[in-house]
Amino acid sequence: MSTPPAMLHPELLAQDDANAIIRDGRRLDHAEAASKPLRSRPEPQPRGARVHGNRPIDQAEAAGRFIAAPEHEKMHDERLWDLRQKRDREMHGIAEWEQLRSLASAIKEHTLTHLDQYLEQFEANATSNGIQVHWARDAAEHNQLVHGILRDHGAKSLIKSKSMLTEECGFRSYMASVGIEVIETDLGERIQQLDNEDPSHVVVPAVHKLRTDVADVFSRTIGTDPGNSDVHYLAEAQREATRPLILKADAGMTGCNFAVAETGTFVVCTNEGNADLSANVPKLHIASIGIEKIIPRLEHLAVFVRLLSRSALGSPVTQYTSHFRGPRAGGELHVVLVDNGRSERLGLEEFWTSLKCIRCGACMNTCPVYRRSGGLSYGATYSGPIGLIIDPTFNQRKYSNLPFASTLNGSCSNVCPVKINIHEQIYAWRRVLVERHETPLAKRIEMKAAGELLSRPAAYRAAIAAADVALAHLPRFVIYNGLNAWGRHREVPHPPKQTFHNWYQANRGEKK
Ligand code: SF4
């Protein structure tokens, strides 16, 4: 057995930890327990969907490449299923879990249907707390507004905690274009930033990476030993590389999980405390808040805090639930309330409840398609089931394939803590996209032909009978060719001797 890699802080491997996961005599932490041991030649990381301007994202193609990397696929699937199982255990520990979900859903629906009132109440109360409130219609306005605040303060560097809203706004690339350095403080998000890749999950942004991938990124960017993929070594090296940047940053930025209208305050939940660093180390703090994050009263927070971390990571609460009430002494706190398509989505009868989302990621963790294809295969800010219903609201053409990347099994809706009918909305998007001719021509022709066949029982039964004979007798190369997407990854099942229809006629049908 090879010598374990040198540790910066060997005490992290204390042997008396009863919860330690040991495999092959080595202690693994939670994150790496699901990943495979190192090989001498690590499997290269599959990259995400190929994005070409406004052309429809080919999620299936990118998913095919992810599946073709078995170590990544297995690790990803196991790691996310582990989160799903932890979520289930936490859920079973709370007798009133279903009531909590209903309450959370009702609070969100009430707020969204009175959003104008609560936003104005939040603005008034936040302003009286000394917070400077700004409004941004879209991503461009958000980026320019934040840039203006930074410019007014002569800020050249910004430390930032994870925020999907800023991903949505293309914030980092905008800041790079105006010469402001952005340093992500969430470990997973920092890994993704250094790798010049988007987050693949709303809660665990680098979950698609093996630790050997991280070792590769860090060796290229912060000079770690490329052969050392020990997670403690990597985390510490990153911490030591980033802390000096954090300490000298000119400004800090956070997102927001919940903004409370009655108090004009907001809450950020993290497990690394990095939002607190971003907000409290520099004197200037800017928070970007999507307008759907408003909740009416402080007491409502308890409902969401109980649901959020349990649904996301299967832990009772996040390590840090930080309340921001106003600027620190001698500092400034700016809040940017961002619309970026949300008002429009609020007006979509079938899709407005997607605004209830609290970005817990539970629907992603349970989705069989997401778990086996990786978040980057969706080629969009939001992936997994929630992405399938949000992304087309940004660009119907570009994301027209995404609602088809689902089995419609409904597991996403079952785990959603705010009871969004996700699978029904996915199905509704398919209809809307077909009606608006946003699906590819080949798919439209196939669907039309299938529709014709399925609406004529006699023709359908004749086709099934012919297919059964063909499957039993045709040579393999005729069945397994480029046109048979099903057969690309699996064997076509043997047709049963008797169809269900024939069985039913023989056993339950009307006796003639
Ligand atoms: S849709 Fe529901 S389950 Fe999915 S991220 Fe949002 S709140 Fe969580």
Short mmCIF file of C-alpha atoms and ligand atoms in Angstrom, two decimals:
data_model
loop_
_atom_site.label_atom_id
_atom_site.label_comp_id
_atom_site.label_asym_id
_atom_site.label_seq_id
_atom_site.Cartn_x
_atom_site.Cartn_y
_atom_site.Cartn_z
CA MET A 1 0.00 0.00 0.00
CA SER A 2 1.35 3.45 -0.87
CA THR A 3 2.27 5.96 1.85
CA PRO A 4 -0.62 8.33 2.67
CA PRO A 5 -0.09 11.89 1.37
CA ALA A 6 1.42 14.47 3.71
CA MET A 7 -1.18 16.41 5.69
CA LEU A 8 -0.98 20.05 6.64
CA HIS A 9 -3.03 19.30 9.76
CA PRO A 10 -2.76 15.59 10.62
CA GLU A 11 -5.06 16.01 13.62
CA LEU A 12 -7.96 16.08 11.14
CA LEU A 13 -7.50 12.33 10.85
CA ALA A 14 -8.15 11.68 14.55
CA GLN A 15 -8.63 7.93 14.89
CA ASP A 16 -11.15 8.07 17.72
CA ASP A 17 -13.99 9.44 15.59
CA ALA A 18 -16.79 6.89 15.92
CA ASN A 19 -18.52 8.24 12.81
CA ALA A 20 -15.51 7.87 10.53
CA ILE A 21 -16.12 5.92 7.32
CA ILE A 22 -13.27 3.48 6.74
CA ARG A 23 -12.70 1.76 3.42
CA ASP A 24 -9.72 -0.45 2.58
CA GLY A 25 -8.12 0.68 5.82
CA ARG A 26 -8.35 4.36 4.84
CA ARG A 27 -10.56 6.91 6.48
CA LEU A 28 -12.90 8.67 4.05
CA ASP A 29 -14.93 11.77 4.74
CA HIS A 30 -18.59 12.13 3.81
CA ALA A 31 -17.88 13.61 0.40
CA GLU A 32 -15.32 11.10 -0.76
CA ALA A 33 -16.97 8.06 0.80
CA ALA A 34 -19.13 7.74 -2.29
CA SER A 35 -16.29 8.21 -4.75
CA LYS A 36 -14.06 5.45 -6.02
CA PRO A 37 -10.50 5.02 -4.83
CA LEU A 38 -7.77 6.65 -6.86
CA ARG A 39 -6.41 4.86 -9.90
CA SER A 40 -3.02 5.45 -11.34
CA ARG A 41 -4.68 7.08 -14.38
CA PRO A 42 -7.77 8.98 -13.24
CA GLU A 43 -10.77 9.00 -15.54
CA PRO A 44 -10.98 12.40 -17.26
CA GLN A 45 -13.89 14.56 -16.17
CA PRO A 46 -16.70 14.63 -18.75
CA ARG A 47 -17.56 18.21 -19.64
CA GLY A 48 -21.05 19.62 -19.97
CA ALA A 49 -23.37 20.43 -22.85
CA ARG A 50 -21.99 22.20 -25.89
CA VAL A 51 -23.56 25.64 -26.01
CA HIS A 52 -23.83 27.38 -29.38
CA GLY A 53 -25.60 30.72 -29.00
CA ASN A 54 -29.35 30.29 -29.18
CA ARG A 55 -29.29 26.77 -30.66
CA PRO A 56 -31.25 24.16 -28.64
CA ILE A 57 -29.10 22.48 -26.02
CA ASP A 58 -28.59 18.79 -26.78
CA GLN A 59 -28.90 17.45 -23.25
CA ALA A 60 -29.04 13.84 -24.44
CA GLU A 61 -25.68 14.17 -26.20
CA ALA A 62 -23.99 15.63 -23.11
CA ALA A 63 -25.67 13.02 -20.89
CA GLY A 64 -24.30 10.32 -23.19
CA ARG A 65 -20.76 11.59 -22.58
CA PHE A 66 -21.35 11.66 -18.81
CA ILE A 67 -22.65 8.08 -18.83
CA ALA A 68 -19.60 7.06 -20.87
CA ALA A 69 -17.44 8.04 -17.85
CA PRO A 70 -18.48 5.25 -15.44
CA GLU A 71 -16.53 6.42 -12.37
CA HIS A 72 -18.10 9.86 -12.57
CA GLU A 73 -21.55 8.54 -13.26
CA LYS A 74 -21.44 6.04 -10.38
CA MET A 75 -19.99 8.54 -7.92
CA HIS A 76 -22.55 11.21 -8.90
CA ASP A 77 -25.47 8.83 -8.67
CA GLU A 78 -24.39 7.45 -5.28
CA ARG A 79 -23.51 10.81 -3.78
CA LEU A 80 -26.87 12.35 -4.66
CA TRP A 81 -28.84 9.27 -3.68
CA ASP A 82 -27.03 9.43 -0.34
CA LEU A 83 -28.41 12.97 0.09
CA ARG A 84 -31.88 11.79 -0.86
CA GLN A 85 -31.75 9.02 1.75
CA LYS A 86 -30.53 11.41 4.44
CA ARG A 87 -33.37 13.74 3.53
CA ASP A 88 -35.82 10.85 3.99
CA ARG A 89 -34.40 10.01 7.40
CA GLU A 90 -34.79 13.63 8.55
CA MET A 91 -38.28 13.81 7.12
CA HIS A 92 -39.35 10.73 9.07
CA GLY A 93 -38.09 12.41 12.25
CA ILE A 94 -40.70 15.17 11.95
CA ALA A 95 -44.27 14.01 12.46
CA GLU A 96 -45.75 17.19 11.00
CA TRP A 97 -43.57 17.13 7.86
CA GLU A 98 -46.50 17.11 5.43
CA GLN A 99 -48.21 19.95 7.29
CA LEU A 100 -44.95 21.92 7.11
CA ARG A 101 -44.82 21.39 3.35
CA SER A 102 -48.42 22.52 2.96
CA LEU A 103 -47.81 25.55 5.15
CA ALA A 104 -44.66 26.50 3.24
CA SER A 105 -46.52 26.17 -0.04
CA ALA A 106 -49.44 28.28 1.24
CA ILE A 107 -47.11 31.02 2.56
CA LYS A 108 -45.28 31.17 -0.76
CA GLU A 109 -48.49 31.23 -2.81
CA HIS A 110 -49.96 33.96 -0.61
CA THR A 111 -46.77 36.02 -0.90
CA LEU A 112 -46.49 35.60 -4.66
CA THR A 113 -50.09 36.70 -5.13
CA HIS A 114 -49.42 39.83 -3.01
CA LEU A 115 -45.84 40.33 -4.13
CA ASP A 116 -46.09 44.06 -4.87
CA GLN A 117 -47.29 44.78 -1.32
CA TYR A 118 -44.62 42.70 0.39
CA LEU A 119 -41.81 44.06 -1.77
CA GLU A 120 -42.79 47.63 -0.93
CA GLN A 121 -43.05 46.72 2.75
CA PHE A 122 -39.60 45.13 2.62
CA GLU A 123 -38.13 48.19 0.90
CA ALA A 124 -39.64 50.60 3.45
CA ASN A 125 -38.46 48.58 6.45
CA ALA A 126 -35.02 47.84 5.02
CA THR A 127 -34.54 51.54 4.25
CA SER A 128 -35.46 52.48 7.80
CA ASN A 129 -32.85 49.94 8.96
CA GLY A 130 -30.22 51.90 7.04
CA ILE A 131 -30.05 49.51 4.05
CA GLN A 132 -29.85 51.12 0.60
CA VAL A 133 -32.37 49.35 -1.64
CA HIS A 134 -32.05 49.21 -5.45
CA TRP A 135 -34.25 47.62 -8.10
CA ALA A 136 -33.00 45.78 -11.18
CA ARG A 137 -35.32 44.90 -14.04
CA ASP A 138 -32.98 42.32 -15.59
CA ALA A 139 -29.52 40.77 -15.47
CA ALA A 140 -27.86 43.64 -17.34
CA GLU A 141 -29.33 46.23 -14.99
CA HIS A 142 -28.28 44.18 -11.97
CA ASN A 143 -24.69 43.92 -13.17
CA GLN A 144 -24.45 47.61 -14.07
CA LEU A 145 -25.99 48.63 -10.78
CA VAL A 146 -23.56 46.56 -8.72
CA HIS A 147 -20.70 47.82 -10.84
CA GLY A 148 -21.84 51.41 -10.17
CA ILE A 149 -21.81 50.82 -6.40
CA LEU A 150 -18.34 49.26 -6.57
CA ARG A 151 -17.04 52.08 -8.79
CA ASP A 152 -18.38 54.71 -6.38
CA HIS A 153 -16.33 53.06 -3.62
CA GLY A 154 -13.23 52.54 -5.76
CA ALA A 155 -13.55 48.78 -5.21
CA LYS A 156 -11.36 46.56 -7.36
CA SER A 157 -11.99 43.21 -5.72
CA LEU A 158 -15.10 41.50 -4.43
CA ILE A 159 -15.52 38.41 -2.28
CA LYS A 160 -18.74 36.62 -2.89
CA SER A 161 -20.77 33.77 -1.43
CA LYS A 162 -22.73 31.35 -3.60
CA SER A 163 -25.74 32.84 -5.36
CA MET A 164 -27.65 31.22 -8.21
CA LEU A 165 -29.12 34.62 -9.04
CA THR A 166 -25.68 35.99 -9.86
CA GLU A 167 -25.04 32.91 -12.02
CA GLU A 168 -28.30 33.67 -13.80
CA CYS A 169 -27.05 37.23 -14.40
CA GLY A 170 -23.66 36.19 -15.78
CA PHE A 171 -22.22 38.35 -13.02
CA ARG A 172 -18.67 37.02 -12.85
CA SER A 173 -17.96 37.41 -16.54
CA TYR A 174 -19.43 40.92 -16.48
CA MET A 175 -17.19 41.87 -13.56
CA ALA A 176 -14.18 40.42 -15.39
CA SER A 177 -15.06 42.61 -18.38
CA VAL A 178 -14.94 45.76 -16.21
CA GLY A 179 -11.72 44.78 -14.45
CA ILE A 180 -13.08 43.79 -11.04
CA GLU A 181 -11.72 40.60 -9.49
CA VAL A 182 -14.37 38.30 -8.02
CA ILE A 183 -13.37 35.62 -5.52
CA GLU A 184 -15.92 32.93 -4.71
CA THR A 185 -15.79 31.97 -1.03
CA ASP A 186 -17.90 28.79 -1.10
CA LEU A 187 -15.47 25.89 -1.59
CA GLY A 188 -17.48 24.13 -4.29
CA GLU A 189 -18.17 27.37 -6.10
CA ARG A 190 -14.49 28.33 -5.90
CA ILE A 191 -13.53 24.97 -7.44
CA GLN A 192 -15.93 25.69 -10.29
CA GLN A 193 -14.64 29.23 -10.69
CA LEU A 194 -11.04 28.05 -10.89
CA ASP A 195 -12.07 25.41 -13.42
CA ASN A 196 -13.96 28.01 -15.46
CA GLU A 197 -17.08 25.90 -15.21
CA ASP A 198 -20.63 26.70 -14.06
CA PRO A 199 -22.06 25.12 -10.92
CA SER A 200 -23.70 21.79 -11.69
CA HIS A 201 -26.04 21.76 -8.68
CA VAL A 202 -27.79 24.55 -6.75
CA VAL A 203 -26.47 23.38 -3.36
CA VAL A 204 -23.32 21.36 -4.10
CA PRO A 205 -21.84 23.09 -7.17
CA ALA A 206 -18.91 20.71 -7.76
CA VAL A 207 -20.72 17.46 -6.93
CA HIS A 208 -19.98 16.06 -10.41
CA LYS A 209 -16.23 16.15 -9.78
CA LEU A 210 -14.14 13.31 -8.42
CA ARG A 211 -11.48 14.38 -5.97
CA THR A 212 -8.90 13.63 -8.66
CA ASP A 213 -10.63 16.27 -10.81
CA VAL A 214 -10.29 18.76 -7.96
CA ALA A 215 -6.63 17.82 -7.51
CA ASP A 216 -6.13 18.52 -11.19
CA VAL A 217 -7.87 21.93 -11.00
CA PHE A 218 -5.94 23.01 -7.90
CA SER A 219 -2.61 21.85 -9.26
CA ARG A 220 -3.19 23.98 -12.36
CA THR A 221 -4.46 27.05 -10.51
CA ILE A 222 -3.06 27.23 -6.99
CA GLY A 223 -0.02 25.00 -7.34
CA THR A 224 -0.95 21.95 -5.23
CA ASP A 225 0.67 18.56 -5.74
CA PRO A 226 -1.15 17.03 -8.76
CA GLY A 227 -0.70 13.52 -7.34
CA ASN A 228 -2.30 14.37 -4.01
CA SER A 229 -6.09 14.17 -4.00
CA ASP A 230 -6.54 13.90 -0.26
CA VAL A 231 -9.62 16.00 0.48
CA HIS A 232 -8.22 17.53 3.66
CA TYR A 233 -5.03 18.52 1.89
CA LEU A 234 -6.99 20.07 -0.97
CA ALA A 235 -9.45 21.93 1.26
CA GLU A 236 -6.66 23.35 3.39
CA ALA A 237 -4.58 24.36 0.40
CA GLN A 238 -7.58 26.20 -1.01
CA ARG A 239 -8.27 27.86 2.32
CA GLU A 240 -4.68 29.06 2.57
CA ALA A 241 -4.74 30.36 -1.00
CA THR A 242 -8.06 32.19 -0.61
CA ARG A 243 -7.91 33.65 2.90
CA PRO A 244 -5.41 36.42 2.01
CA LEU A 245 -7.64 37.43 -0.92
CA ILE A 246 -10.64 37.55 1.39
CA LEU A 247 -8.84 39.66 3.95
CA LYS A 248 -7.84 42.34 1.47
CA ALA A 249 -11.05 42.43 -0.60
CA ASP A 250 -12.68 45.84 -1.10
CA ALA A 251 -16.28 44.63 -1.05
CA GLY A 252 -18.37 41.59 -0.21
CA MET A 253 -21.43 40.11 -1.85
CA THR A 254 -24.02 37.60 -0.74
CA GLY A 255 -27.20 36.16 -2.11
CA CYS A 256 -30.23 35.63 0.08
CA ASN A 257 -32.40 32.68 1.07
CA PHE A 258 -35.27 34.62 2.64
CA ALA A 259 -36.07 38.34 2.85
CA VAL A 260 -38.58 39.23 5.58
CA ALA A 261 -41.01 42.00 4.66
CA GLU A 262 -42.14 42.90 8.18
CA THR A 263 -38.58 43.49 9.43
CA GLY A 264 -36.75 44.58 6.28
CA THR A 265 -34.05 42.00 7.08
CA PHE A 266 -32.74 39.01 5.17
CA VAL A 267 -31.27 35.61 5.90
CA VAL A 268 -28.45 33.68 4.26
CA CYS A 269 -27.95 29.97 5.02
CA THR A 270 -24.52 28.39 4.49
CA ASN A 271 -22.53 25.50 5.85
CA GLU A 272 -19.11 27.10 5.57
CA GLY A 273 -19.77 30.51 7.13
CA ASN A 274 -18.49 32.04 3.94
CA ALA A 275 -21.44 34.41 3.58
CA ASP A 276 -20.49 35.88 6.94
CA LEU A 277 -16.95 36.42 5.75
CA SER A 278 -18.18 38.03 2.55
CA ALA A 279 -20.56 40.29 4.46
CA ASN A 280 -18.39 41.19 7.43
CA VAL A 281 -14.78 41.41 6.35
CA PRO A 282 -15.06 44.36 3.92
CA LYS A 283 -17.03 47.45 4.92
CA LEU A 284 -19.17 47.36 1.82
CA HIS A 285 -21.77 44.56 1.59
CA ILE A 286 -24.02 44.10 -1.44
CA ALA A 287 -26.80 41.48 -1.42
CA SER A 288 -28.51 40.36 -4.63
CA ILE A 289 -32.04 39.17 -3.93
CA GLY A 290 -34.52 37.68 -6.40
CA ILE A 291 -37.93 39.23 -5.79
CA GLU A 292 -39.47 35.81 -5.11
CA LYS A 293 -37.36 35.42 -1.95
CA ILE A 294 -39.72 37.60 0.09
CA ILE A 295 -41.69 36.07 2.94
CA PRO A 296 -44.17 38.18 4.92
CA ARG A 297 -43.23 37.65 8.57
CA LEU A 298 -40.35 36.55 10.75
CA GLU A 299 -42.41 33.70 12.20
CA HIS A 300 -42.69 32.23 8.68
CA LEU A 301 -38.95 31.80 8.63
CA ALA A 302 -39.20 28.92 11.09
CA VAL A 303 -41.25 26.92 8.59
CA PHE A 304 -38.70 27.33 5.81
CA VAL A 305 -35.60 26.89 7.93
CA ARG A 306 -36.94 23.54 9.18
CA LEU A 307 -37.54 22.40 5.61
CA LEU A 308 -34.54 23.82 3.76
CA SER A 309 -31.52 22.00 5.10
CA ARG A 310 -33.38 18.75 5.72
CA SER A 311 -34.52 18.72 2.10
CA ALA A 312 -31.17 19.84 0.73
CA LEU A 313 -28.53 17.85 2.58
CA GLY A 314 -30.48 15.76 5.04
CA SER A 315 -29.16 17.77 7.97
CA PRO A 316 -31.46 19.34 10.59
CA VAL A 317 -30.17 22.85 10.00
CA THR A 318 -27.45 24.65 8.09
CA GLN A 319 -24.32 25.39 10.11
CA TYR A 320 -24.93 29.12 9.71
CA THR A 321 -28.30 30.86 9.43
CA SER A 322 -27.22 34.48 9.37
CA HIS A 323 -29.63 37.39 9.72
CA PHE A 324 -28.59 40.69 8.16
CA ARG A 325 -30.43 43.63 9.68
CA GLY A 326 -28.46 46.67 8.57
CA PRO A 327 -25.00 48.00 7.75
CA ARG A 328 -22.20 47.27 10.18
CA ALA A 329 -20.74 50.24 12.09
CA GLY A 330 -18.94 52.47 9.61
CA GLY A 331 -20.03 50.34 6.66
CA GLU A 332 -22.69 50.25 3.95
CA LEU A 333 -25.25 47.60 3.08
CA HIS A 334 -26.89 47.64 -0.35
CA VAL A 335 -29.68 45.31 -1.43
CA VAL A 336 -30.48 44.80 -5.11
CA LEU A 337 -33.96 43.41 -5.72
CA VAL A 338 -33.86 41.63 -9.05
CA ASP A 339 -36.74 40.72 -11.35
CA ASN A 340 -35.02 39.19 -14.40
CA GLY A 341 -38.12 37.52 -15.83
CA ARG A 342 -39.83 36.70 -12.54
CA SER A 343 -42.79 39.08 -13.02
CA GLU A 344 -43.38 37.58 -16.41
CA ARG A 345 -43.24 34.06 -14.97
CA LEU A 346 -45.73 35.12 -12.31
CA GLY A 347 -48.18 35.76 -15.13
CA LEU A 348 -47.84 32.26 -16.63
CA GLU A 349 -50.89 30.38 -15.47
CA GLU A 350 -49.35 26.91 -15.62
CA PHE A 351 -45.85 27.82 -14.44
CA TRP A 352 -46.06 30.62 -11.87
CA THR A 353 -45.81 28.30 -8.88
CA SER A 354 -42.22 27.47 -9.92
CA LEU A 355 -41.48 30.79 -8.16
CA LYS A 356 -42.13 29.04 -4.84
CA CYS A 357 -38.78 27.25 -5.20
CA ILE A 358 -36.39 27.65 -2.26
CA ARG A 359 -33.46 26.12 -4.21
CA CYS A 360 -32.97 23.14 -1.91
CA GLY A 361 -31.95 20.79 -4.73
CA ALA A 362 -34.03 17.87 -3.41
CA CYS A 363 -35.71 17.40 -6.79
CA MET A 364 -32.28 17.10 -8.39
CA ASN A 365 -31.03 14.59 -5.83
CA THR A 366 -33.96 12.27 -6.46
CA CYS A 367 -34.20 12.59 -10.25
CA PRO A 368 -32.88 9.47 -12.06
CA VAL A 369 -32.06 11.48 -15.17
CA TYR A 370 -30.17 14.19 -13.28
CA ARG A 371 -28.28 11.72 -11.11
CA ARG A 372 -27.01 9.85 -14.15
CA SER A 373 -26.35 12.73 -16.48
CA GLY A 374 -24.79 15.45 -14.30
CA GLY A 375 -26.02 19.02 -13.97
CA LEU A 376 -23.76 20.45 -16.67
CA SER A 377 -25.46 18.33 -19.32
CA TYR A 378 -28.43 20.72 -19.14
CA GLY A 379 -26.33 23.64 -20.43
CA ALA A 380 -28.30 26.09 -18.27
CA THR A 381 -28.04 27.89 -14.93
CA TYR A 382 -30.69 25.64 -13.41
CA SER A 383 -30.49 21.91 -14.02
CA GLY A 384 -32.53 18.90 -12.93
CA PRO A 385 -36.31 18.98 -12.58
CA ILE A 386 -36.53 22.59 -11.38
CA GLY A 387 -34.34 23.64 -14.31
CA LEU A 388 -36.68 21.93 -16.77
CA ILE A 389 -39.50 24.26 -15.71
CA ILE A 390 -37.51 27.46 -15.11
CA ASP A 391 -35.06 27.47 -18.01
CA PRO A 392 -37.67 27.67 -20.82
CA THR A 393 -39.03 30.84 -19.16
CA PHE A 394 -35.68 32.47 -20.00
CA ASN A 395 -35.35 31.14 -23.54
CA GLN A 396 -37.85 28.73 -25.07
CA ARG A 397 -35.81 27.90 -28.16
CA LYS A 398 -32.49 27.30 -26.43
CA TYR A 399 -34.00 25.13 -23.68
CA SER A 400 -36.67 23.46 -25.81
CA ASN A 401 -35.17 19.96 -25.36
CA LEU A 402 -34.92 20.14 -21.58
CA PRO A 403 -38.52 19.29 -20.58
CA PHE A 404 -38.06 16.03 -22.48
CA ALA A 405 -35.17 15.01 -20.19
CA SER A 406 -37.50 13.49 -17.62
CA THR A 407 -39.25 10.19 -17.01
CA LEU A 408 -42.20 12.08 -15.46
CA ASN A 409 -42.07 9.68 -12.51
CA GLY A 410 -43.18 12.42 -10.09
CA SER A 411 -40.47 11.81 -7.49
CA CYS A 412 -39.41 15.46 -7.80
CA SER A 413 -42.89 16.68 -6.86
CA ASN A 414 -43.03 14.21 -3.96
CA VAL A 415 -39.87 15.53 -2.32
CA CYS A 416 -40.34 19.23 -3.04
CA PRO A 417 -40.66 21.01 0.32
CA VAL A 418 -42.91 23.72 -1.13
CA LYS A 419 -45.08 21.28 -3.07
CA ILE A 420 -44.39 22.48 -6.59
CA ASN A 421 -46.13 20.15 -9.07
CA ILE A 422 -42.84 19.86 -10.94
CA HIS A 423 -43.58 16.83 -13.11
CA GLU A 424 -46.92 18.27 -14.18
CA GLN A 425 -45.22 21.49 -15.21
CA ILE A 426 -42.58 19.55 -17.15
CA TYR A 427 -45.38 17.80 -19.00
CA ALA A 428 -47.16 21.13 -19.59
CA TRP A 429 -43.96 22.62 -21.04
CA ARG A 430 -43.75 19.77 -23.55
CA ARG A 431 -47.22 20.65 -24.81
CA VAL A 432 -46.48 24.38 -24.91
CA LEU A 433 -43.20 23.87 -26.77
CA VAL A 434 -44.79 21.56 -29.33
CA GLU A 435 -47.66 24.00 -29.86
CA ARG A 436 -45.19 26.84 -30.38
CA HIS A 437 -43.10 24.74 -32.79
CA GLU A 438 -40.06 25.07 -30.56
CA THR A 439 -39.21 21.37 -30.72
CA PRO A 440 -36.97 19.94 -33.48
CA LEU A 441 -38.69 18.97 -36.75
CA ALA A 442 -37.73 15.29 -36.38
CA LYS A 443 -39.34 15.11 -32.94
CA ARG A 444 -42.48 16.82 -34.23
CA ILE A 445 -42.79 14.32 -37.09
CA GLU A 446 -42.21 11.39 -34.74
CA MET A 447 -44.77 12.68 -32.25
CA LYS A 448 -47.33 13.27 -34.98
CA ALA A 449 -46.84 9.74 -36.32
CA ALA A 450 -47.09 8.29 -32.79
CA GLY A 451 -50.24 10.34 -32.17
CA GLU A 452 -51.85 9.00 -35.35
CA LEU A 453 -50.96 5.43 -34.46
CA LEU A 454 -52.09 5.64 -30.84
CA SER A 455 -55.44 7.15 -31.82
CA ARG A 456 -56.28 4.12 -34.05
CA PRO A 457 -56.51 0.96 -31.89
CA ALA A 458 -56.67 -1.48 -34.81
CA ALA A 459 -53.62 0.06 -36.51
CA TYR A 460 -51.77 0.14 -33.18
CA ARG A 461 -52.40 -3.56 -32.53
CA ALA A 462 -51.34 -4.47 -36.04
CA ALA A 463 -48.13 -2.44 -35.63
CA ILE A 464 -47.35 -4.12 -32.31
CA ALA A 465 -47.87 -7.56 -33.79
CA ALA A 466 -45.61 -6.70 -36.74
CA ALA A 467 -42.95 -5.27 -34.39
CA ASP A 468 -43.02 -8.44 -32.26
CA VAL A 469 -42.37 -10.60 -35.32
CA ALA A 470 -39.69 -8.20 -36.58
CA LEU A 471 -37.88 -8.13 -33.20
CA ALA A 472 -37.86 -11.93 -33.06
CA HIS A 473 -36.49 -12.45 -36.57
CA LEU A 474 -34.61 -9.41 -37.85
CA PRO A 475 -30.79 -9.49 -37.76
CA ARG A 476 -29.21 -7.56 -34.92
CA PHE A 477 -27.73 -4.78 -37.04
CA VAL A 478 -31.20 -3.84 -38.32
CA ILE A 479 -32.50 -3.36 -34.78
CA TYR A 480 -29.42 -1.79 -33.20
CA ASN A 481 -28.58 1.11 -35.45
CA GLY A 482 -28.29 4.88 -35.10
CA LEU A 483 -32.06 5.33 -35.29
CA ASN A 484 -32.68 3.19 -32.21
CA ALA A 485 -31.89 5.55 -29.31
CA TRP A 486 -33.26 3.01 -26.79
CA GLY A 487 -30.95 0.27 -28.02
CA ARG A 488 -27.86 2.47 -27.78
CA HIS A 489 -27.53 1.84 -24.05
CA ARG A 490 -29.55 -1.33 -23.45
CA GLU A 491 -30.95 -4.48 -24.97
CA VAL A 492 -34.39 -4.24 -26.52
CA PRO A 493 -36.62 -6.50 -24.38
CA HIS A 494 -37.98 -9.74 -25.84
CA PRO A 495 -41.63 -9.33 -26.78
CA PRO A 496 -43.98 -11.33 -24.55
CA LYS A 497 -45.84 -14.22 -26.12
CA GLN A 498 -49.15 -12.53 -25.46
CA THR A 499 -49.91 -8.79 -25.35
CA PHE A 500 -51.84 -7.41 -22.39
CA HIS A 501 -54.72 -6.65 -24.74
CA ASN A 502 -54.89 -10.30 -25.87
CA TRP A 503 -54.61 -11.54 -22.30
CA TYR A 504 -57.39 -9.20 -21.20
CA GLN A 505 -59.63 -10.31 -24.03
CA ALA A 506 -59.03 -13.94 -23.15
CA ASN A 507 -59.43 -13.61 -19.38
CA ARG A 508 -61.50 -10.57 -18.56
CA GLY A 509 -63.15 -9.54 -21.79
CA GLU A 510 -66.83 -9.99 -22.50
CA LYS A 511 -67.64 -13.63 -23.22
CA LYS A 512 -69.08 -13.96 -26.65
S1 SF4 B 1 -38.30 22.78 -6.98
FE1 SF4 B 1 -38.69 22.16 -4.87
S2 SF4 B 1 -37.29 20.42 -4.57
FE2 SF4 B 1 -36.56 21.49 -6.41
S3 SF4 B 1 -35.01 22.91 -5.69
FE3 SF4 B 1 -36.96 24.02 -5.70
S4 SF4 B 1 -37.80 23.79 -3.64
FE4 SF4 B 1 -36.20 22.26 -3.87
#
